[in-house]
CSV table of C-alpha atoms in Angstrom, one decimal:
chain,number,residue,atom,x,y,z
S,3,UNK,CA,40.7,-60.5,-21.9
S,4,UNK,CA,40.0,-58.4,-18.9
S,5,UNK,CA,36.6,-57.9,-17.0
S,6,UNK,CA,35.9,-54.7,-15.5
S,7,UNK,CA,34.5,-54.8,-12.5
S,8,UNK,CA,32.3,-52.2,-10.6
S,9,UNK,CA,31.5,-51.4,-7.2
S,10,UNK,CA,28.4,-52.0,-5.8
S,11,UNK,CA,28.7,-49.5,-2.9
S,12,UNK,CA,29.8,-47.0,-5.9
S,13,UNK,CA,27.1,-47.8,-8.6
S,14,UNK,CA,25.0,-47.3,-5.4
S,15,UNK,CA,26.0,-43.8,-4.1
S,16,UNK,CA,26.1,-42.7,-8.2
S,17,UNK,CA,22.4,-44.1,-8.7
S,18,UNK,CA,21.4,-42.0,-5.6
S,19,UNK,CA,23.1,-38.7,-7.1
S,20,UNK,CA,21.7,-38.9,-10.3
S,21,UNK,CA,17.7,-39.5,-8.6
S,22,UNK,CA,19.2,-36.1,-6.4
S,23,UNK,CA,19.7,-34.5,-9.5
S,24,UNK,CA,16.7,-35.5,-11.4
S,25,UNK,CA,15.3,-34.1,-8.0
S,26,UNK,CA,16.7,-31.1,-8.3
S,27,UNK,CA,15.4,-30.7,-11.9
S,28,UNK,CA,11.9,-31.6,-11.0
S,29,UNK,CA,11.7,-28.6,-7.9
S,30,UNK,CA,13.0,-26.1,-10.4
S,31,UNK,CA,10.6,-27.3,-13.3
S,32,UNK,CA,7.5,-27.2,-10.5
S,33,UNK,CA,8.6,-23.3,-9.9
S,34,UNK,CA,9.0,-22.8,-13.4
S,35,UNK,CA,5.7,-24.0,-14.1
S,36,UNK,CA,3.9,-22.6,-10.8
S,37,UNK,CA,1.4,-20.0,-11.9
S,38,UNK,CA,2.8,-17.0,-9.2
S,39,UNK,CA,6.2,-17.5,-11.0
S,40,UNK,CA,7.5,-14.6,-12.3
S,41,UNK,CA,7.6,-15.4,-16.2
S,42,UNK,CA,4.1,-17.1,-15.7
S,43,UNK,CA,2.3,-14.4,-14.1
S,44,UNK,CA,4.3,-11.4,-14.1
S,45,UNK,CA,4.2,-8.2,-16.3
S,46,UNK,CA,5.1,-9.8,-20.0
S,47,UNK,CA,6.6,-7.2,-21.4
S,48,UNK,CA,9.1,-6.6,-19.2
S,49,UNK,CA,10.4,-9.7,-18.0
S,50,UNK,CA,13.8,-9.4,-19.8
S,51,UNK,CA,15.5,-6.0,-19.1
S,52,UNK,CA,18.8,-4.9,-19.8
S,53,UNK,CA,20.7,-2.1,-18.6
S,54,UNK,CA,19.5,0.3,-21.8
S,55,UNK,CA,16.2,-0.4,-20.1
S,56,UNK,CA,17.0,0.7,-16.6
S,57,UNK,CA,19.2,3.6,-18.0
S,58,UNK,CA,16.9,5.1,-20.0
S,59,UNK,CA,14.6,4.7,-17.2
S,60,UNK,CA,11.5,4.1,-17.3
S,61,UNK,CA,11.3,5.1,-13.4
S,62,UNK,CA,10.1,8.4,-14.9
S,63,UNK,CA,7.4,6.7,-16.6
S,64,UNK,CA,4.1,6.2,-13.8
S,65,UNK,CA,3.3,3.1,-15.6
S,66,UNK,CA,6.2,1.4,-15.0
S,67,UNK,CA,6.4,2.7,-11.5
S,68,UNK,CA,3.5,1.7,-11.0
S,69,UNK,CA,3.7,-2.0,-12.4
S,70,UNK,CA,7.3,-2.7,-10.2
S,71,UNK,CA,5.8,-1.5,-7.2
S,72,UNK,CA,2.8,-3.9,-8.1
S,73,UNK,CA,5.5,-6.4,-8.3
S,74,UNK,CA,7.1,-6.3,-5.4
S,75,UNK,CA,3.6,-6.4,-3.1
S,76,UNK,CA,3.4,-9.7,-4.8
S,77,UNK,CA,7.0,-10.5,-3.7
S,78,UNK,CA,5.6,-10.0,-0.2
S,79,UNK,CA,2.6,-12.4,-1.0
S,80,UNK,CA,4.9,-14.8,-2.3
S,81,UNK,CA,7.5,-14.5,0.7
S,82,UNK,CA,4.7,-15.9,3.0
S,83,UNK,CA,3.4,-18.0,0.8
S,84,UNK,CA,7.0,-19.6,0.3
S,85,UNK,CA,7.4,-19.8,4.2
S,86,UNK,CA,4.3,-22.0,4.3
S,87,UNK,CA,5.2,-24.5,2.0
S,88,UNK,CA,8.7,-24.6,2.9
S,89,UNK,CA,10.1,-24.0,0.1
S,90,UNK,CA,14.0,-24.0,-0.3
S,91,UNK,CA,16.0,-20.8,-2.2
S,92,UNK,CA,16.3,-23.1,-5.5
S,93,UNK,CA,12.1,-23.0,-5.7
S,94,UNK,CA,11.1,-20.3,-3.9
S,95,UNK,CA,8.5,-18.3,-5.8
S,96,UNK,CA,9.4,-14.5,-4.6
S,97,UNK,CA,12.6,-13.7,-5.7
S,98,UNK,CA,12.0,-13.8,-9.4
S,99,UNK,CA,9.9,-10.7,-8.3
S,100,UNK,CA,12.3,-8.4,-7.5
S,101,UNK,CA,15.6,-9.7,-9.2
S,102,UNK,CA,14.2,-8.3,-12.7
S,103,UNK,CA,14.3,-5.0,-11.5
S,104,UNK,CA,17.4,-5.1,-9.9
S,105,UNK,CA,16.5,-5.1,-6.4
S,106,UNK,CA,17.5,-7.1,-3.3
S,107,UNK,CA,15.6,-8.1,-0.2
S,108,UNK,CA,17.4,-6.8,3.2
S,109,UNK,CA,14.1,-7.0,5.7
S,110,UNK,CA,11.4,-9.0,6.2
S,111,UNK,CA,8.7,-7.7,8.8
S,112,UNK,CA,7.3,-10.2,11.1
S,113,UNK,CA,3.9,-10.7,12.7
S,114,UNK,CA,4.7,-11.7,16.7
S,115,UNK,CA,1.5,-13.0,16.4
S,116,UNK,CA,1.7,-15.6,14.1
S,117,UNK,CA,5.0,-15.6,12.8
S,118,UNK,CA,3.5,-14.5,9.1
S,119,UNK,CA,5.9,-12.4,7.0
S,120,UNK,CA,3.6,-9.2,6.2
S,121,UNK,CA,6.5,-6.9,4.9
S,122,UNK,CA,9.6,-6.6,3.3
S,123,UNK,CA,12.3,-3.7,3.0
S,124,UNK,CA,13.7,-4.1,-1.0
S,125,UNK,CA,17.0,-2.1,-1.5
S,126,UNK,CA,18.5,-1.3,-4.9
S,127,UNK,CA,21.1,-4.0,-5.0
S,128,UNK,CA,23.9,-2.1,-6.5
S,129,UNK,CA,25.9,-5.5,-7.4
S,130,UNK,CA,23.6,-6.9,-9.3
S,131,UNK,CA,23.4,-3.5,-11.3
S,132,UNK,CA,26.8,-3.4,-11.9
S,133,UNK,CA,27.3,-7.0,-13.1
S,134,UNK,CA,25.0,-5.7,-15.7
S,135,UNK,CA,26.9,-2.7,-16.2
S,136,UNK,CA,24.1,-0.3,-14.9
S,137,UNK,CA,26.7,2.3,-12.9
S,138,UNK,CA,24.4,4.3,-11.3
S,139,UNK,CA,20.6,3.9,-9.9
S,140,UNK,CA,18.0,5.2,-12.1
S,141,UNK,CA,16.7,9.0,-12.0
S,142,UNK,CA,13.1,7.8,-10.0
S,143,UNK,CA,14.1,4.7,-8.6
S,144,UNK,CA,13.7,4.5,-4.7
S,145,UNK,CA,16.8,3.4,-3.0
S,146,UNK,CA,14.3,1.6,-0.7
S,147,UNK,CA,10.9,-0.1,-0.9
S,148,UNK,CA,7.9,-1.0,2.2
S,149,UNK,CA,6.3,-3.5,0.2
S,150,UNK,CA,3.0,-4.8,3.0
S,151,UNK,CA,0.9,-7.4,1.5
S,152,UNK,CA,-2.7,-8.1,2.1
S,153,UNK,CA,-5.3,-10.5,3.1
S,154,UNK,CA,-4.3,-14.0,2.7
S,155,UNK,CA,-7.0,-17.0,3.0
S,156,UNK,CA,-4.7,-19.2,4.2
S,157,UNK,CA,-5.2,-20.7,7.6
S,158,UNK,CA,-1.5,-19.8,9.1
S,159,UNK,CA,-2.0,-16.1,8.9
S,160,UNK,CA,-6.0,-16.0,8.1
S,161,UNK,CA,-6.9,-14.9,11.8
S,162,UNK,CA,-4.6,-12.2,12.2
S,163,UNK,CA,-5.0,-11.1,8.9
S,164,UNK,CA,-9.2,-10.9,9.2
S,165,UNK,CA,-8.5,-9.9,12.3
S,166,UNK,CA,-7.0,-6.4,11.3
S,167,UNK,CA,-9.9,-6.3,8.5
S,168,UNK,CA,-12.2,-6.1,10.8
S,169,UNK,CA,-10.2,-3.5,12.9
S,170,UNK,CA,-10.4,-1.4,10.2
S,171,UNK,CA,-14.1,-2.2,9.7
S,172,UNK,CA,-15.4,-1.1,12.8
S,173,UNK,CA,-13.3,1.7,13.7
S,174,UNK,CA,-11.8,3.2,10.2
S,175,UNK,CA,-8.2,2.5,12.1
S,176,UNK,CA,-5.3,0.0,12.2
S,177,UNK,CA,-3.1,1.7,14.5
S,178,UNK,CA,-4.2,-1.0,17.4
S,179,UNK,CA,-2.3,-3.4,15.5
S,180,UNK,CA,0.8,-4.9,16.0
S,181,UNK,CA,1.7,-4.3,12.2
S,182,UNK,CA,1.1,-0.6,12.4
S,183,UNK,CA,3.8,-0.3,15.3
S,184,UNK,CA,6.2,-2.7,12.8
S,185,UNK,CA,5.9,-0.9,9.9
S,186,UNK,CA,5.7,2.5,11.1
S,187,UNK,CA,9.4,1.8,13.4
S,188,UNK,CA,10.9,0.3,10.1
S,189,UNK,CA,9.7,3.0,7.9
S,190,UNK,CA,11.3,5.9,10.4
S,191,UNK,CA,14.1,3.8,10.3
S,192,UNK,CA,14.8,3.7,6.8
S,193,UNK,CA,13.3,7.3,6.1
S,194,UNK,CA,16.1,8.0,9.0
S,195,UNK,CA,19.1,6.3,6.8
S,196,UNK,CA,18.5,7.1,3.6
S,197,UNK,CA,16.3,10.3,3.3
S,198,UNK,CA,12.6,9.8,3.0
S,199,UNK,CA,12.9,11.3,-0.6
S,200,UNK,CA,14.5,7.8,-1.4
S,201,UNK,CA,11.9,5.6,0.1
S,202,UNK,CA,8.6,4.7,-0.7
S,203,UNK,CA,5.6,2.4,1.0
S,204,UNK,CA,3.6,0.3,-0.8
S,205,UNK,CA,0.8,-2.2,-0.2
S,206,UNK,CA,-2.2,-3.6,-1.8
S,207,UNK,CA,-6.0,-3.8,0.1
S,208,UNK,CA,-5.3,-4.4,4.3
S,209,UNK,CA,-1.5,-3.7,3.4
S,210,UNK,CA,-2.6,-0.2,1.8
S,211,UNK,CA,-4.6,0.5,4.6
S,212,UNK,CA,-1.3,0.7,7.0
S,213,UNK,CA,0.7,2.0,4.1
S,214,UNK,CA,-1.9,4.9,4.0
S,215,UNK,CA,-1.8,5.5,7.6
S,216,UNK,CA,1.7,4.8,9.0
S,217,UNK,CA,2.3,7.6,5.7
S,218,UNK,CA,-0.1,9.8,7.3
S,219,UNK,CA,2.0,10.0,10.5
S,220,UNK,CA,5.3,10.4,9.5
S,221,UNK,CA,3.4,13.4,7.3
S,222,UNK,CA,2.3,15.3,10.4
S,223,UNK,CA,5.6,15.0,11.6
S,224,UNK,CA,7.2,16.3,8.2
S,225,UNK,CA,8.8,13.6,6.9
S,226,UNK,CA,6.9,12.9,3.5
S,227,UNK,CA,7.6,9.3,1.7
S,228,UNK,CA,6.4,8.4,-1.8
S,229,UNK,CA,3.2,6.2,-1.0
S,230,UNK,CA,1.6,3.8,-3.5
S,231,UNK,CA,-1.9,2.2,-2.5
S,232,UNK,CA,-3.4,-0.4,-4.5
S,233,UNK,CA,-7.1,-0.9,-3.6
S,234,UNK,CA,-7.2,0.8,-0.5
S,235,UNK,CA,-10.1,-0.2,1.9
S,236,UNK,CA,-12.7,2.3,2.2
S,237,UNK,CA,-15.7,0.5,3.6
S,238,UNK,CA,-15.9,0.6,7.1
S,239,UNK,CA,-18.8,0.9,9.8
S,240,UNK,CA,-16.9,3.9,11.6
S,241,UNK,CA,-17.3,5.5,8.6
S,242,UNK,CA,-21.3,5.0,7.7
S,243,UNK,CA,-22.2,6.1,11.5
S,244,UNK,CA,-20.2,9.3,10.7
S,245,UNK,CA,-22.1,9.9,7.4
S,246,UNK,CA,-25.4,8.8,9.0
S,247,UNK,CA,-24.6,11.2,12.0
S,248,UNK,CA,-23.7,14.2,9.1
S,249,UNK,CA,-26.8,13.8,7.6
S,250,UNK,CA,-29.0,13.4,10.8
S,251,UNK,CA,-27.2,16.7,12.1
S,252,UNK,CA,-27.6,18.3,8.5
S,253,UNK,CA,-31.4,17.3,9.4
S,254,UNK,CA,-31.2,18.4,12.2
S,255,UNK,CA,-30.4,22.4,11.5
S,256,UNK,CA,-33.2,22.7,8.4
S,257,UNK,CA,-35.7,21.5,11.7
S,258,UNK,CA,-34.3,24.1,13.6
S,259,UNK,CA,-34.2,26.8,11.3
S,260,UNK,CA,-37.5,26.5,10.5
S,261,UNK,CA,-38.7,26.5,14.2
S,262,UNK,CA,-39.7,30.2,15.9
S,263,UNK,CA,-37.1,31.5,18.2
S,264,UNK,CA,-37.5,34.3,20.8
S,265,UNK,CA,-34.6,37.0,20.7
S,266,UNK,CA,-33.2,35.9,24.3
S,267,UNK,CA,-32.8,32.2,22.2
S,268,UNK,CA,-31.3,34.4,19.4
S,269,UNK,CA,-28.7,36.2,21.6
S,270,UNK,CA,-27.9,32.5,23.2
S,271,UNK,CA,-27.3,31.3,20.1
S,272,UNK,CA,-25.1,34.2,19.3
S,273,UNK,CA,-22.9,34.2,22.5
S,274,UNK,CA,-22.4,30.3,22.1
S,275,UNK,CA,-21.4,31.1,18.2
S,276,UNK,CA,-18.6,33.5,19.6
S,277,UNK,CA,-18.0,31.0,21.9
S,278,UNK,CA,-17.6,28.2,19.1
S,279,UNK,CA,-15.4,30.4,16.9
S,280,UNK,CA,-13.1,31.0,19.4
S,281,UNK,CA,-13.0,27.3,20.2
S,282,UNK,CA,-12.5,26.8,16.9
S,283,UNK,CA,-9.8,29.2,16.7
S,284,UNK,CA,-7.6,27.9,19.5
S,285,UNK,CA,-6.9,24.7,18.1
S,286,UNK,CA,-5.7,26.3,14.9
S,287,UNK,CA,-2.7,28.5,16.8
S,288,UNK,CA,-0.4,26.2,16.5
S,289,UNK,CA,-0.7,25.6,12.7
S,290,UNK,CA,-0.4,29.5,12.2
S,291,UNK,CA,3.3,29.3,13.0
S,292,UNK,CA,3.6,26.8,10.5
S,293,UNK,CA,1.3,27.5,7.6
S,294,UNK,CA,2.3,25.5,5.1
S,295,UNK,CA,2.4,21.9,7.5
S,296,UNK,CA,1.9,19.1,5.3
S,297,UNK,CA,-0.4,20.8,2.6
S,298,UNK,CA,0.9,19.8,-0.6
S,299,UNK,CA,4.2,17.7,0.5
S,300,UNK,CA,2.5,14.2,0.5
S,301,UNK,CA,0.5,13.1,-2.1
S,302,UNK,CA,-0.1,9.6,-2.0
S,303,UNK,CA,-1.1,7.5,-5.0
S,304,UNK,CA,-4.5,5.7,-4.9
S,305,UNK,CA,-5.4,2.9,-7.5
S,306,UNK,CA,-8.8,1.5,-7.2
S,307,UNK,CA,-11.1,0.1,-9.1
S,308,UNK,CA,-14.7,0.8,-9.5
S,309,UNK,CA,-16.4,-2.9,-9.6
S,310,UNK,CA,-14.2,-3.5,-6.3
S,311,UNK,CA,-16.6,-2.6,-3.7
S,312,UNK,CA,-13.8,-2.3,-1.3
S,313,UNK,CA,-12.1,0.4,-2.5
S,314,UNK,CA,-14.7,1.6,-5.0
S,315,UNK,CA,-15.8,4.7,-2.4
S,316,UNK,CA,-12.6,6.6,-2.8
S,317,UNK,CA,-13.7,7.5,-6.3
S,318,UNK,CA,-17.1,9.3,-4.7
S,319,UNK,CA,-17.5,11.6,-7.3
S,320,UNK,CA,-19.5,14.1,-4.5
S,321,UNK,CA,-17.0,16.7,-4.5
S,322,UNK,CA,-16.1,18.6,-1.2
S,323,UNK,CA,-16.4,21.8,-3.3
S,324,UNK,CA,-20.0,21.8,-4.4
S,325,UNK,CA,-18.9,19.8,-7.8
S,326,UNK,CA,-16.6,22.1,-9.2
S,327,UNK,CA,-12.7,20.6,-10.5
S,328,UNK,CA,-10.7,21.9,-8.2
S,329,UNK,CA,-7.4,20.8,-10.0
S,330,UNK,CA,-6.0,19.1,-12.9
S,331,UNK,CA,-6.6,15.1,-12.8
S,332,UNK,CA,-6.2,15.5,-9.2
S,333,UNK,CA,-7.8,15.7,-5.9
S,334,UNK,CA,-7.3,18.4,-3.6
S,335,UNK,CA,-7.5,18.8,0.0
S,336,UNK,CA,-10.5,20.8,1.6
S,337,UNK,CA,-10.4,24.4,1.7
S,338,UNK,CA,-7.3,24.9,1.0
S,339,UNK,CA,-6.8,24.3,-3.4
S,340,UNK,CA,-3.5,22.1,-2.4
S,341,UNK,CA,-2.9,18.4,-3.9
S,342,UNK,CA,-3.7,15.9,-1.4
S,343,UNK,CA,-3.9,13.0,-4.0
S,344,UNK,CA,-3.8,11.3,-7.0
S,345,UNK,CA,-6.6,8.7,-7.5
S,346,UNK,CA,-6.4,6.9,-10.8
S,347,UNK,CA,-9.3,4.3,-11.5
S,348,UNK,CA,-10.1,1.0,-13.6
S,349,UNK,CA,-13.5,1.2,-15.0
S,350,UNK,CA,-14.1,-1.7,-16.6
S,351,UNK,CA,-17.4,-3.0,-16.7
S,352,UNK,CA,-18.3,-6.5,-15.6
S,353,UNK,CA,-15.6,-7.9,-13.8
S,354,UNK,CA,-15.5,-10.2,-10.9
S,355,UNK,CA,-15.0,-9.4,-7.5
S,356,UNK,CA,-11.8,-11.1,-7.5
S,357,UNK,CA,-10.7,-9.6,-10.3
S,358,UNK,CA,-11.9,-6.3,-9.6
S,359,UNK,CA,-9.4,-6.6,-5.6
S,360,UNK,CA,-6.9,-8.3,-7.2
S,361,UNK,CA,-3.1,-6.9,-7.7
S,362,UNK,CA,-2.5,-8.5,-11.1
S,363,UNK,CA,-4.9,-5.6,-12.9
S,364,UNK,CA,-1.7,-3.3,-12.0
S,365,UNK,CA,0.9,-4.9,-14.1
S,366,UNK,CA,-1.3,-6.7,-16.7
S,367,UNK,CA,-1.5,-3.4,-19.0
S,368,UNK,CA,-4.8,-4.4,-19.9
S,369,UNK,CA,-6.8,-2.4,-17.9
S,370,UNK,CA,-8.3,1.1,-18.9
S,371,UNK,CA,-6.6,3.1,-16.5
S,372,UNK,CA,-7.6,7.0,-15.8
S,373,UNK,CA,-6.6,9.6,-13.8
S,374,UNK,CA,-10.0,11.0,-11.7
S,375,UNK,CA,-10.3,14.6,-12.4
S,376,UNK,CA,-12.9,15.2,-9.2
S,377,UNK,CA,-12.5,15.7,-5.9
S,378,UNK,CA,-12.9,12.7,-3.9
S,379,UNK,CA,-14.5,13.2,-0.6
S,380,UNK,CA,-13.1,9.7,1.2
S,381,UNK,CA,-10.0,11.2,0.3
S,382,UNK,CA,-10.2,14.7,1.8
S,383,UNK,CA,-11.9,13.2,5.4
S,384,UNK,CA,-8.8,10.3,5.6
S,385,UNK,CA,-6.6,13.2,4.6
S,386,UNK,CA,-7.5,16.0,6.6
S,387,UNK,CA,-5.9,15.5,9.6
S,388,UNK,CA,-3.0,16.6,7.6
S,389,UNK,CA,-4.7,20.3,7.3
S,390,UNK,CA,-5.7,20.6,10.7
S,391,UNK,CA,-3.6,21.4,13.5
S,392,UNK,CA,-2.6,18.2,16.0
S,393,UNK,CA,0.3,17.2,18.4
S,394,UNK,CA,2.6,14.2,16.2
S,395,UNK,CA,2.6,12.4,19.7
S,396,UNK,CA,-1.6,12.3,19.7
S,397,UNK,CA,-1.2,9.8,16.5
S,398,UNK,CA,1.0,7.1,18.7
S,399,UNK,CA,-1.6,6.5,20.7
S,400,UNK,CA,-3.3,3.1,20.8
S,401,UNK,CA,-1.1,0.3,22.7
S,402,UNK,CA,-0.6,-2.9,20.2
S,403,UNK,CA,-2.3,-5.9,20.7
């Protein structure tokens, strides 16, 4: 009879591999179960796509456009969320965000501040595509993505990030910030490599507010990229002093019609009108060699939603035109009947705030979703730089801090 004996040293070192694999097994069953993972949280009915799916392309449907794009501003949520905790590449959260959809990450943009990932660049990951026999990208598909998250209440990036809130909030502008100068050099950048016809910027509440502006400014300077704003802010004090000053000077004028005036008042007024108008003209010279500059060539898309107070002023239904449609399900610039927007708007009653502000509403399919058919004034006043004359160089002013 033999006896066969074991190692204890072995049976030791094969004990401590099996507990490192039941390890393993529990990290991936926690992101499995987490509720930002993909499958958990993400849009349900397409969390299995094939290569029919991607052929046949649902890139031309807004809808689905819409809901990736949705999808990778939570990638960038996730990506700093995943940085905080640690977290390795077998349970990290974001991933599962943009590997669906057959995408790769090849930048993250980083907040000198604080360290706190705010960005990512999201390439078409041809590879991938092609391990799944998809030859070719999509007809609509952006070869690149500027995913910028927003706000997150946690307390390694919640200073900077109220921080640039309340930037916004008192002066209506984010270009101060250290995230505007990022964005706006990584956007030129890869406008520069791969045409800005193939990019697009995204971002959802403080990240749409720099998506909407660093947009703006490559627009003045002709180069127009696909922009996708989800919840945009709109409430600002900047913006109530100008409205209060409007209507105090609109005051202002009924007082001073009504008041007697003696003709040498009369001719003053006259020679300061002329003097106005021609003012007025000078600034427009420059645009008159170039008539057409940026009127109609960027139309960013707007998603709010009307029980987000947030956003909810960009669907002011007080249209520029004295309440008359000026286009089809569309908003138009001021004076000049060309598309400056397309706003499209949840208006379901009695939701919460958090609801209302959060991202999920844009995959979830649930909401009712319309296209606004007015003119939005918000729109035409963040907008109309775009139809006025101005040096590109004036909008880099503003040193980051």
């Amino acid at each position: 009879m033999s006896i066969e004996e074991t190692n204890p040293v072995i049976k030791e070192e094969e004990a401590e591999a099996e507990e490192g694999k039941g390890g393993a097994v529990l990290v991936e069953q926690e992101a499995a179960h987490h509720p930002y993972a993909f499958h958990v949280s993400g849009p349900r009915n397409l969390a299995n796509l094939n290569w029919r799916d991607l052929i046949s392309s649902s890139w031309k449907d807004a809808n689905y456009k819409r809901t990736v794009i949705a999808c990778f501003i939570q990638a960038v949520y996730l990506l700093e969320l995943d940085r905080q905790e640690n977290k390795t590449q077998e349970n990290a959260l974001a991933p599962n965000w943009w590997i669906p959809f057959k995408y790769k990450l090849t930048q993250t943009l980083i907040d000198e501040r604080d360290g706190s990932i705010f960005g990512a660049i999201l390439e078409w990951d041809r590879s991938a595509a092609m391990a799944d026999l998809v030859l070719m990208r999509p007809s609509g598909a952006p070869r690149a993505v500027l995913a910028l998250r927003g706000t997150l209440l946690k307390s390694p990036t919640m200073r900077r990030d109220i921080e640039d809130d309340l930037r916004f909030l008192a002066w209506e502008s984010l270009k101060g910030s250290v995230r505007f100068k990022v964005a706006l050099e990584v956007l030129k950048s890869v406008s520069d490599a791969y045409g800005s016809s193939n990019v697009c910027v995204a971002g959802h509440s403080l990240g749409a507010g720099f998506a909407l502006q660093v947009g703006k400014v490559l627009a003045k300077e002709g180069v127009y990229v696909e922009t996708h704003l989800f919840n945009p802010p709109s409430v600002s004090i900047a913006m109530s002093l100008r409205n209060i000053g409007e209507k105090a000077e609109l005051a202002w004028k009924r007082v001073k019609s009504m008041l007697p005036s003696s003709r040498e008042e009369a001719a003053h007024d006259s020679i300061d009108g002329d003097n106005k108008s021609l003012k007025s003209w000078i600034p427009r010279l420059p645009s008159l060699k170039n008539p057409g500059f940026g009127v109609g060539k960027w139309v960013p898309h707007l998603y709010v939603n009307n029980s987000d107070y947030i956003c909810c002023s960009y669907n002011d239904t007080k249209s520029t035109s004295g309440g008359k449609d000026d286009g089809d399900k569309e908003n138009v610039g001021p004076a000049n009947s060309q598309v400056a927007a397309k706003l499209f708007v949840v208006t379901k009653e009695k939701q919460k705030f958090h609801e209302a502000h959060g991202l999920e509403q844009w995959w979830s399919g649930d909401a009712p979703l319309q296209q606004a058919i007015h003119s939005s004034k918000l729109i035409s006043r963040q907008l109309k730089s775009l139809y006025t004359s101005g040096a590109p160089s004036e909008v880099m002013q503003g040193k980051p801090r």
